[in-house]
Short mmCIF file of C-alpha atoms and ligand atoms in Angstrom, two decimals:
data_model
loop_
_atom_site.label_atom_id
_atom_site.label_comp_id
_atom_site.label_asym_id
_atom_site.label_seq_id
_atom_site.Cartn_x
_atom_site.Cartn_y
_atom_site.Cartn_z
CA UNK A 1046 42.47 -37.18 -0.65
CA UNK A 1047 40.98 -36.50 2.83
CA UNK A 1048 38.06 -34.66 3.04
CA UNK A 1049 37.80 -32.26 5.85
CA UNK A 1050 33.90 -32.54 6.49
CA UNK A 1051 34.05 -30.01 9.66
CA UNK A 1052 35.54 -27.47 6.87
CA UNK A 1053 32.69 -28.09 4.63
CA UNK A 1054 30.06 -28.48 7.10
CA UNK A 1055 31.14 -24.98 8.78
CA UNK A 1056 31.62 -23.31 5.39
CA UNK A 1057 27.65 -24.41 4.42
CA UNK A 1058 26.73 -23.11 7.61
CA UNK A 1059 28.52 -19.57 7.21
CA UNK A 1060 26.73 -19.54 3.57
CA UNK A 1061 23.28 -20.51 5.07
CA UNK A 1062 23.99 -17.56 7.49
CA UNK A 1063 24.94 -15.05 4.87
CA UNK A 1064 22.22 -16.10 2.90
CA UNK A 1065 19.81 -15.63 5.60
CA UNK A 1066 21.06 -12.26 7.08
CA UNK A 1067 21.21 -11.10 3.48
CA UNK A 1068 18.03 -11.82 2.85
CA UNK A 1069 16.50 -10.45 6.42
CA UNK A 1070 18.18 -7.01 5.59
CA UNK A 1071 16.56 -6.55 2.32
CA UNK A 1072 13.05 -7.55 3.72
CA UNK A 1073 13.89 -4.47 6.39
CA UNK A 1074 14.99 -2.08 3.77
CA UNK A 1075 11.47 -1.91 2.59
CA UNK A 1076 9.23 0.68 4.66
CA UNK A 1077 6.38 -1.36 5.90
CA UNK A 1078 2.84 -0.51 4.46
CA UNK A 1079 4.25 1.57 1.67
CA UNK A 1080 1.76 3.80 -0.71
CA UNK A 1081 2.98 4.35 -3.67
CA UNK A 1082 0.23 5.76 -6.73
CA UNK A 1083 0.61 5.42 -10.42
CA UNK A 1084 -0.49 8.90 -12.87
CA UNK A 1085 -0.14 7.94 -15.90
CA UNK A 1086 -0.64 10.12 -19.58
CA UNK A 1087 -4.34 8.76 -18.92
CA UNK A 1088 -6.00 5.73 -17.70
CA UNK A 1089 -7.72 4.47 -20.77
CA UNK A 1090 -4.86 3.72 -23.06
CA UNK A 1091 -3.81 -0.15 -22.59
CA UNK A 1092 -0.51 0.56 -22.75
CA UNK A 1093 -0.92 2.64 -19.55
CA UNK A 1094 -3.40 -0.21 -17.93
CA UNK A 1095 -0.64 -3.09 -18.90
CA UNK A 1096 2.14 -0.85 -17.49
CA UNK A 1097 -0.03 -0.33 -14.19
CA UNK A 1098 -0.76 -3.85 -14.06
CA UNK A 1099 3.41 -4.25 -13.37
CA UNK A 1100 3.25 -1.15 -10.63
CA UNK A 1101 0.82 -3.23 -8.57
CA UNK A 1102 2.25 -6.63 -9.25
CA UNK A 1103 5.89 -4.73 -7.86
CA UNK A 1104 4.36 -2.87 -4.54
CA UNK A 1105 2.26 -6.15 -3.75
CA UNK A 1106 5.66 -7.69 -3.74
CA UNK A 1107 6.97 -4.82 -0.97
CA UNK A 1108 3.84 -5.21 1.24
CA UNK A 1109 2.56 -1.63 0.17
CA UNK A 1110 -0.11 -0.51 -1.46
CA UNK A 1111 -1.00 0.95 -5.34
CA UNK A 1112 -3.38 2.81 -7.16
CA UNK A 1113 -3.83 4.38 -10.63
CA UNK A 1114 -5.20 7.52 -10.76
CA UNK A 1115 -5.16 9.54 -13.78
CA UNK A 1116 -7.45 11.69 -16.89
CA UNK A 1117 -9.09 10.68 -19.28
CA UNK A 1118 -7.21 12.63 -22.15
CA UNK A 1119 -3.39 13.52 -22.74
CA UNK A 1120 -3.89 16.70 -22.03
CA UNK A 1121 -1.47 19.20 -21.08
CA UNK A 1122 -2.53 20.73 -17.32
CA UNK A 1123 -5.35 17.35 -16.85
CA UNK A 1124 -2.95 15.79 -14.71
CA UNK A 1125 -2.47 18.79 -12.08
CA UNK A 1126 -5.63 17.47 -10.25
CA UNK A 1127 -4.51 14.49 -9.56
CA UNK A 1128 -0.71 15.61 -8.24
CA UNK A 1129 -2.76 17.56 -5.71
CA UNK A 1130 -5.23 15.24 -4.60
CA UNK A 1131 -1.97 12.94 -3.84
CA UNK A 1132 -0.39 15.22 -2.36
CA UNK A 1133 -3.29 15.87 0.72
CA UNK A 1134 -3.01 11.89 0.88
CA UNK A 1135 0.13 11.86 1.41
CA UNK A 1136 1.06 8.77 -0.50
CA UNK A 1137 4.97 8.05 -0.39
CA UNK A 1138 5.76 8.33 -3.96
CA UNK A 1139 4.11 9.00 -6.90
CA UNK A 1140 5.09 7.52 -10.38
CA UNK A 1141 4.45 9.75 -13.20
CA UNK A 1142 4.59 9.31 -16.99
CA UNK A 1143 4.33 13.54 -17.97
CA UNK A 1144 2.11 14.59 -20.49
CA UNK A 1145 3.78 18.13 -20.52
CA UNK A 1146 6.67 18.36 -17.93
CA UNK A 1147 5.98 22.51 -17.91
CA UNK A 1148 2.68 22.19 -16.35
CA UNK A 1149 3.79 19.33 -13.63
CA UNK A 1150 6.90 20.87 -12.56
CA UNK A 1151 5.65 23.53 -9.81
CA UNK A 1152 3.26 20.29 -8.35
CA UNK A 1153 5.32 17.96 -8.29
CA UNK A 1154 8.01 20.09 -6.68
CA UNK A 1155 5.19 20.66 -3.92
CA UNK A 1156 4.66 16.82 -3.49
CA UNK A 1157 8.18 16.69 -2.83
CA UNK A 1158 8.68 19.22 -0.07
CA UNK A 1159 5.96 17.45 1.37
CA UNK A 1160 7.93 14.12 1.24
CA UNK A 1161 6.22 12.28 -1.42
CA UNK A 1162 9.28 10.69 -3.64
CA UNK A 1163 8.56 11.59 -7.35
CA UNK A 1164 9.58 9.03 -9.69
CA UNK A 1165 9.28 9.74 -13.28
CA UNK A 1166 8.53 7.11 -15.85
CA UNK A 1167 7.66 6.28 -19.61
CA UNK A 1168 7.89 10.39 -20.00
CA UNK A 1169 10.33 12.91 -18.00
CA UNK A 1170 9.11 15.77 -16.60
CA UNK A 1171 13.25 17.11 -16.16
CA UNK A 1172 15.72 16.35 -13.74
CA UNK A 1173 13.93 19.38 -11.27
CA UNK A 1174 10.92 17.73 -10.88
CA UNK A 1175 11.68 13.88 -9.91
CA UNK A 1176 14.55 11.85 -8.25
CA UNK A 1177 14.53 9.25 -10.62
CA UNK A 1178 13.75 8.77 -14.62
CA UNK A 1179 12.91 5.24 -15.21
CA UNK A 1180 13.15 5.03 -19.32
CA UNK A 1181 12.02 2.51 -21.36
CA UNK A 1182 15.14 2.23 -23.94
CA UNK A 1183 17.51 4.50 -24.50
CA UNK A 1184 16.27 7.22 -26.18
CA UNK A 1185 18.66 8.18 -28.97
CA UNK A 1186 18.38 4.60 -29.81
CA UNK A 1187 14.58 4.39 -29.37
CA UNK A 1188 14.55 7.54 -31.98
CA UNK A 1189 17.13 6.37 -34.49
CA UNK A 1190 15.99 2.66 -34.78
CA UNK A 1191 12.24 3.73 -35.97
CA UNK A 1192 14.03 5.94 -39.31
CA UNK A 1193 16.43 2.68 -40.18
CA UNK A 1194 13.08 0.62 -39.78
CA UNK A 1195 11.27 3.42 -41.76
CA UNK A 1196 14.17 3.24 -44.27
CA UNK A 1197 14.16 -0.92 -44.50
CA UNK A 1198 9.93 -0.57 -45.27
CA UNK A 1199 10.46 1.66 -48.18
CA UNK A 1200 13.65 1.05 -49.70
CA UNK A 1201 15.58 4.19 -48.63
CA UNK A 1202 13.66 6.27 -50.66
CA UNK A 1203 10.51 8.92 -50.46
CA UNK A 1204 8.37 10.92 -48.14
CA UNK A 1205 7.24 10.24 -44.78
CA UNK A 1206 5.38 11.66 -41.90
CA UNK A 1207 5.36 11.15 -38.40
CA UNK A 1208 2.17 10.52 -36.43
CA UNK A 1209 3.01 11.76 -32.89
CA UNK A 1210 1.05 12.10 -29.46
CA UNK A 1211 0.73 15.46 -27.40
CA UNK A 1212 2.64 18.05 -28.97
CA UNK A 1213 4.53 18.75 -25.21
CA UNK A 1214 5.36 14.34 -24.49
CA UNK A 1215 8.96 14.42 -23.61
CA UNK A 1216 9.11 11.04 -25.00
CA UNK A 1217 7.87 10.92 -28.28
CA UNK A 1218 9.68 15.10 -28.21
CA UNK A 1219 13.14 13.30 -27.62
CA UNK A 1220 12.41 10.36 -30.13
CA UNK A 1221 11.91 12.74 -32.70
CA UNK A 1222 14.71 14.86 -32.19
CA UNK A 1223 16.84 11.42 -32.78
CA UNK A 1224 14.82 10.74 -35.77
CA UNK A 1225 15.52 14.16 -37.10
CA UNK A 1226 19.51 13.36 -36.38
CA UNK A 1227 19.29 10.11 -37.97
CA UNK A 1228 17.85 11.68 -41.26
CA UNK A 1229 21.03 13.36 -41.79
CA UNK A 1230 22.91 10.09 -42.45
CA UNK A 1231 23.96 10.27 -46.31
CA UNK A 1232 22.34 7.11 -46.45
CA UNK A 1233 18.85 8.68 -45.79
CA UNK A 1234 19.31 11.84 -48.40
CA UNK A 1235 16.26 9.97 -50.72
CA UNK A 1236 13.89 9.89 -47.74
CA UNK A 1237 12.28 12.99 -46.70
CA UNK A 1238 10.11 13.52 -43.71
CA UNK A 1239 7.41 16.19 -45.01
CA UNK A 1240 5.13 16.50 -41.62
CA UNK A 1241 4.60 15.78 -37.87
CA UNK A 1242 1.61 15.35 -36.88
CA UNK A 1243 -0.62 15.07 -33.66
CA UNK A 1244 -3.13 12.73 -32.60
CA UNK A 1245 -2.90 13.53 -28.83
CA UNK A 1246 -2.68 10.20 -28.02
CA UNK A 1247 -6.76 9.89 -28.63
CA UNK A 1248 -7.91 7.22 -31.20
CA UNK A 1249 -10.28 9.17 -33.00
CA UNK A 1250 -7.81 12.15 -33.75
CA UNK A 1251 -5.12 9.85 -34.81
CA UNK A 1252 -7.55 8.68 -36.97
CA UNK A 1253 -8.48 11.80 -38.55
CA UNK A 1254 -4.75 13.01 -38.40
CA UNK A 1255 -3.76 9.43 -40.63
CA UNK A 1256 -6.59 10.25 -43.06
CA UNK A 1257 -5.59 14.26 -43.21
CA UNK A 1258 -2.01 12.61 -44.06
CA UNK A 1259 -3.07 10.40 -47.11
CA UNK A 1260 -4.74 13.13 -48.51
CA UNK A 1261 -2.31 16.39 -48.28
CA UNK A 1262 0.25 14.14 -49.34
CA UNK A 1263 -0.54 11.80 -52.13
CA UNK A 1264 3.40 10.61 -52.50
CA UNK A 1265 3.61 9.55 -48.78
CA UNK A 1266 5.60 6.65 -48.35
CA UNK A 1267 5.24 5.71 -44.89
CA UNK A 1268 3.82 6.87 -41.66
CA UNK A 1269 6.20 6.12 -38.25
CA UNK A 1270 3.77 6.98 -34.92
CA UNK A 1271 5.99 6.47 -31.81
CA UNK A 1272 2.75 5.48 -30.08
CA UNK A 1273 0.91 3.07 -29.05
CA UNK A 1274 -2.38 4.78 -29.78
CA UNK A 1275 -1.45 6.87 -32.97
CA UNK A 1276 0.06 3.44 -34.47
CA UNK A 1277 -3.06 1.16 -34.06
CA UNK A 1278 -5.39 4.28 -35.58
CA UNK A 1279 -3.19 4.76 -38.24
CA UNK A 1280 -2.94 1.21 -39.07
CA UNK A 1281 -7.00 0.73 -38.73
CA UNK A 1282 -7.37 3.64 -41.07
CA UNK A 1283 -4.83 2.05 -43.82
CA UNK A 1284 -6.59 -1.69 -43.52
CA UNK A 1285 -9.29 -0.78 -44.98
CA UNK A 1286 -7.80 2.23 -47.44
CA UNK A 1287 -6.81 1.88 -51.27
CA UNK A 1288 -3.23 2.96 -49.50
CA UNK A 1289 -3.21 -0.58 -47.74
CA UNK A 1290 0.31 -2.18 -49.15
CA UNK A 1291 1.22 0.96 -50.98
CA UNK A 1292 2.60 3.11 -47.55
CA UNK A 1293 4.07 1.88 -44.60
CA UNK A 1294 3.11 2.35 -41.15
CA UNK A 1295 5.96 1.68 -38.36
CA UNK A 1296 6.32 2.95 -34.99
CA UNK A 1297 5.54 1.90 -31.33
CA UNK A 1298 2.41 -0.46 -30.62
CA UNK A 1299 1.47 -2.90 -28.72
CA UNK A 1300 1.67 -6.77 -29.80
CA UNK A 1301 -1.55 -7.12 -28.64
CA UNK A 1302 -3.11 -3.81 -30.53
CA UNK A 1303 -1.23 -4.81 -33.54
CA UNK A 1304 -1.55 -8.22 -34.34
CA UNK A 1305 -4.51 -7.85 -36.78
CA UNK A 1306 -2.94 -5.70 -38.64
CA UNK A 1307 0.51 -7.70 -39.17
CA UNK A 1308 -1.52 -10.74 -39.31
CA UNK A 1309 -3.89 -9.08 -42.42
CA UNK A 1310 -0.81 -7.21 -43.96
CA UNK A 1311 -1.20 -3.58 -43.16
CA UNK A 1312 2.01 -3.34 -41.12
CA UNK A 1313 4.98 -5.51 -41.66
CA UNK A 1314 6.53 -4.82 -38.67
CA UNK A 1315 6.85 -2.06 -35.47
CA UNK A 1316 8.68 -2.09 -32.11
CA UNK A 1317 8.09 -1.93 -28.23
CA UNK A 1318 9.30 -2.81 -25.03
CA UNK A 1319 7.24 -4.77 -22.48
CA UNK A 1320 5.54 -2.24 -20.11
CA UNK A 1321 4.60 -4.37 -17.42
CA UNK A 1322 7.92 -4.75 -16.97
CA UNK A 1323 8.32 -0.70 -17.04
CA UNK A 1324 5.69 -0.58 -14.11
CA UNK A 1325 7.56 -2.62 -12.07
CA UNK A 1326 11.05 -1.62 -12.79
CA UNK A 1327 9.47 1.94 -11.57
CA UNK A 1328 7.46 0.71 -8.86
CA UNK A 1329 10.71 -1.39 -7.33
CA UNK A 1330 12.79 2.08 -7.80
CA UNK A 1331 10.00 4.08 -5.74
CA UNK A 1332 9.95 1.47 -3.13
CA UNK A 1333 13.57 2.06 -2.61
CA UNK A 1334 13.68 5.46 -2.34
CA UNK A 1335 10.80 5.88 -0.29
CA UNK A 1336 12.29 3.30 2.39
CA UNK A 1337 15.38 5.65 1.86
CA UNK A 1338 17.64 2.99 0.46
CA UNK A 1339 18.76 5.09 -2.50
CA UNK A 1340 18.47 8.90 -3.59
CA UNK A 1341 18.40 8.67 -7.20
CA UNK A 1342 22.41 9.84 -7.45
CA UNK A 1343 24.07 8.08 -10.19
CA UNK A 1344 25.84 5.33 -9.84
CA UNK A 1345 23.77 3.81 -6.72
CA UNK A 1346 22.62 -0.15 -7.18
CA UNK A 1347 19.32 -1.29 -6.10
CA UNK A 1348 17.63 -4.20 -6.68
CA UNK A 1349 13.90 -4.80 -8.80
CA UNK A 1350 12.62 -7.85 -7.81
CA UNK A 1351 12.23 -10.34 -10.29
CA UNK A 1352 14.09 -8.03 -13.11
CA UNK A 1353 17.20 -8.07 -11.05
CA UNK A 1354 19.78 -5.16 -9.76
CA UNK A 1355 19.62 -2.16 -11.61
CA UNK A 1356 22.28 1.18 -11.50
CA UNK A 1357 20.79 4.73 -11.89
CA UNK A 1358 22.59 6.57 -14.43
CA UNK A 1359 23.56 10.23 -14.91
CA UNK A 1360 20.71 12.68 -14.00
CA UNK A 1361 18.70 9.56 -12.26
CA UNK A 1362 17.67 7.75 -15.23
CA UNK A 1363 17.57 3.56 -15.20
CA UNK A 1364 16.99 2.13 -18.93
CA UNK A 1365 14.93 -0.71 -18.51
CA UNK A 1366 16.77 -3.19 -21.63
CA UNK A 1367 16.38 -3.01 -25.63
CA UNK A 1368 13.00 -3.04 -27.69
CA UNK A 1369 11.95 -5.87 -29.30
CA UNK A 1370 11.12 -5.38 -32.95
CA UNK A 1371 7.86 -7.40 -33.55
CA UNK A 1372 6.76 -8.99 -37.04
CA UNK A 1373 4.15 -11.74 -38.04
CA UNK A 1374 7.02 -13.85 -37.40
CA UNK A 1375 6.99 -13.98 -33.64
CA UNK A 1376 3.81 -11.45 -32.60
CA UNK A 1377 2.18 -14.59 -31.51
CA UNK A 1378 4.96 -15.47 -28.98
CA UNK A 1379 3.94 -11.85 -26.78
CA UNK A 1380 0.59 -11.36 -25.14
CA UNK A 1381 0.21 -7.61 -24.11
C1 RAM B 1314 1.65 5.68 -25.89
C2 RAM B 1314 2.10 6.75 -24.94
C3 RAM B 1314 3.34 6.37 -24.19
C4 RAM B 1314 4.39 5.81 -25.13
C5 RAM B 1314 3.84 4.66 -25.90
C6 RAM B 1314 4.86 4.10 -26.87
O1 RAM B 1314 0.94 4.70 -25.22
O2 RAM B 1314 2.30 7.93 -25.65
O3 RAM B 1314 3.85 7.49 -23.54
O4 RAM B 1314 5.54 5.41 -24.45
O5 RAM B 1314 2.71 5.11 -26.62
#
C-alpha cells in the first residue's frame, strides 16, 4: 500500500488548526474579569461551604472573580439583604439556592433589569425569577428514592416521619411532594408517614424536632430528613438514645457529616450528590450566560469545564447526574 504522507501530514495540520481555533473561541466566549457571587440558604452549613468551594474553583477557571455572601439562618426574607447589596455592586450574576422563592422573587427580578444574570441552584425560586435552575438530581427521583430506601430500612412496614428544613425550601417542598406520590404505591399501604417536621435547617432545632418525634410517637419506625443538617442532628440525637437500632434514620447528608454515625451503627445508609460539583456546574452555567453565550432556553448546549457539555432542559433547568447512595461499605471512598 502507498502511503500518501502529504495527505496525512495536511490532514494533522487541518486538525491542529481546528483544534486550536476551537479552543481560541471558547477562551473568547468568556467575558473577561467576570463577577459572579454565591447566596446560599446560609453560610454556615458545610454543605453550602463545600458547594461554594466548587463556585470558586469554576470562576477561577473563567478568569473572574467569586464570593459567598449569605445569613446566618434559613430564614425566609434573611436573604433580601444580600440580593440588594449585589445588586448596587453590580456583580454579573448571582447564584442563588432560595430559602423561600416568595420573598426573593420581586429582588431578584430587580437584579435582573439591572443586568445581573440570576442563576438558581440547589433550591428554585420559579421560572420568573432566574434564567437558569441548576438541580442537583431529578427531583421526582430525588423524592421517590428516599420512601423505597425508607421502605428497604424497615421492612415495608410502620410509621415514619419526615424531618424537613424551612417550611417554604422548594427543594426539600418538591421532594416531599414525590415522597407523598410514592406512598401511594400498593406496595407501601403498611408504611404510614404520621408527621413532617421542621428543623429550619439549624442543628439545634433539628435536634429538638428528632427528640419531640421519639416522644409523640412511640411506634415511629424511621425518620427520612432530606437534609444535610436535619439528618446529622437527627442521627446525633438517636446515637446516643435507647431508640439507637430500633428506628431508622435516612435522608440526605453529607459523607463527611455522616460517617460516625454509619461507622457506630445509627444509620445504615442515606444518599447525596457531590456539591462541589453543584457549585461548579452552576458557576460554569453563570459564566455562560453572563458572557451571553446562552439564555437559559431549552435545548441550548454549553460546556462546564471539567464536568463536560451540559443541555438546559424545559423551563431552564440542567440536572447535574444521579445520587450516590452511601453505606459503611464505601463512605470511606468520599471526602466531603
Ligand atoms: C441542606 C440544605 C440544602 C439541601 C441539602 C440536601 O444542606 O437544605 O438545600 O440540598 O441539605
Amino acid at each position: 500500500m502507498k502511503i500518501n504522507f502529504n495527505r496525512i501530514v495536511s490532514t494533522l495540520g487541518i486538525a491542529t488548526l481546528m483544534a486550536v481555533s476551537a479552543a481560541a473561541v471558547h477562551a473568547q466566549d468568556i467575558k473577561k474579569g467576570l463577577t459572579i457571587a454565591f447566596l446560599p440558604k446560609q453560610i454556615n452549613n458545610p454543605y453550602n461551604v463545600i458547594t461554594g468551594g466548587g463556585v470558586d474553583e469554576a470562576v477561577k477557571a473563567l478568569g473572574g472573580t467569586s464570593k459567598m455572601v449569605g445569613p446566618s439562618d434559613a430564614g425566609a426574607s434573611s436573604q433580601v439583604s444580600y440580593i440588594n447589596t449585589l445588586i448596587t455592586q453590580k456583580q454579573n450574576a448571582i447564584i442563588v439556592s432560595a430559602n423561600d422563592p416568595n420573598a426573593l422573587l420581586p429582588y431578584l427580578k430587580k437584579a435582573a433589569a439591572a443586568g445581573t444574570k440570576i442563576v438558581a441552584v440547589d433550591s428554585d425560586v420559579g421560572e420568573e425569577g432566574r434564567a437558569m435552575f441548576i438541580n442537583q438530581a431529578n427531583s421526582e427521583g430525588i423524592g421517590r428514592a428516599q420512601v423505597q430506601l425508607m421502605s428497604k430500612l424497615i421492612g415495608g412496614k410502620g410509621e415514619f416521619a419526615i424531618l424537613s428544613a424551612t417550611p417554604n425550601a422548594t427543594n426539600q417542598n418538591t421532594w416531599i411532594k414525590w415522597m407523598e406520590d410514592e406512598l401511594k404505591k400498593p406496595e407501601y399501604k403498611d408504611m404510614k408517614l404520621v408527621k413532617v417536621a421542621y428543623g429550619n435547617d439549624d442543628d439545634q432545632k433539628s435536634f429538638v424536632e428528632t427528640q419531640g418525634l421519639l416522644q409523640a410517637y412511640p411506634n415511629l419506625k424511621g425518620i427520612i430528613s432530606p437534609t444535610t443538617v436535619g439528618i446529622s442532628s437527627a442521627a446525633r440525637y438517636l446515637s446516643t438514645s435507647p431508640m439507637k437500632g430500633k428506628v431508622m434514620i435516612t435522608g440526605l447528608g453529607t459523607p463527611n457529616q455522616m460517617r460516625e454515625f454509619i461507622k457506630n451503627g445509627t444509620v445504615v445508609a442515606f444518599q447525596l450528590w457531590n456539591p462541589a460539583d453543584l457549585g461548579y456546574l452552576a458557576a460554569y452555567a453563570a459564566g455562560q450566560l453572563a458572557s451571553g453565550n446562552i439564555t437559559g432556553k431549552q435545548g441550548e448546549t454549553f460546556t462546564a469545564g471539567k464536568l463536560g457539555k451540559y443541555t438546559i432542559g424545559e423551563k431552564g433547568e440542567v440536572i447535574l447526574g444521579a445520587p450516590t447512595t452511601f453505606d459503611k461499605d464505601n463512605i470511606d471512598k468520599f471526602n466531603y
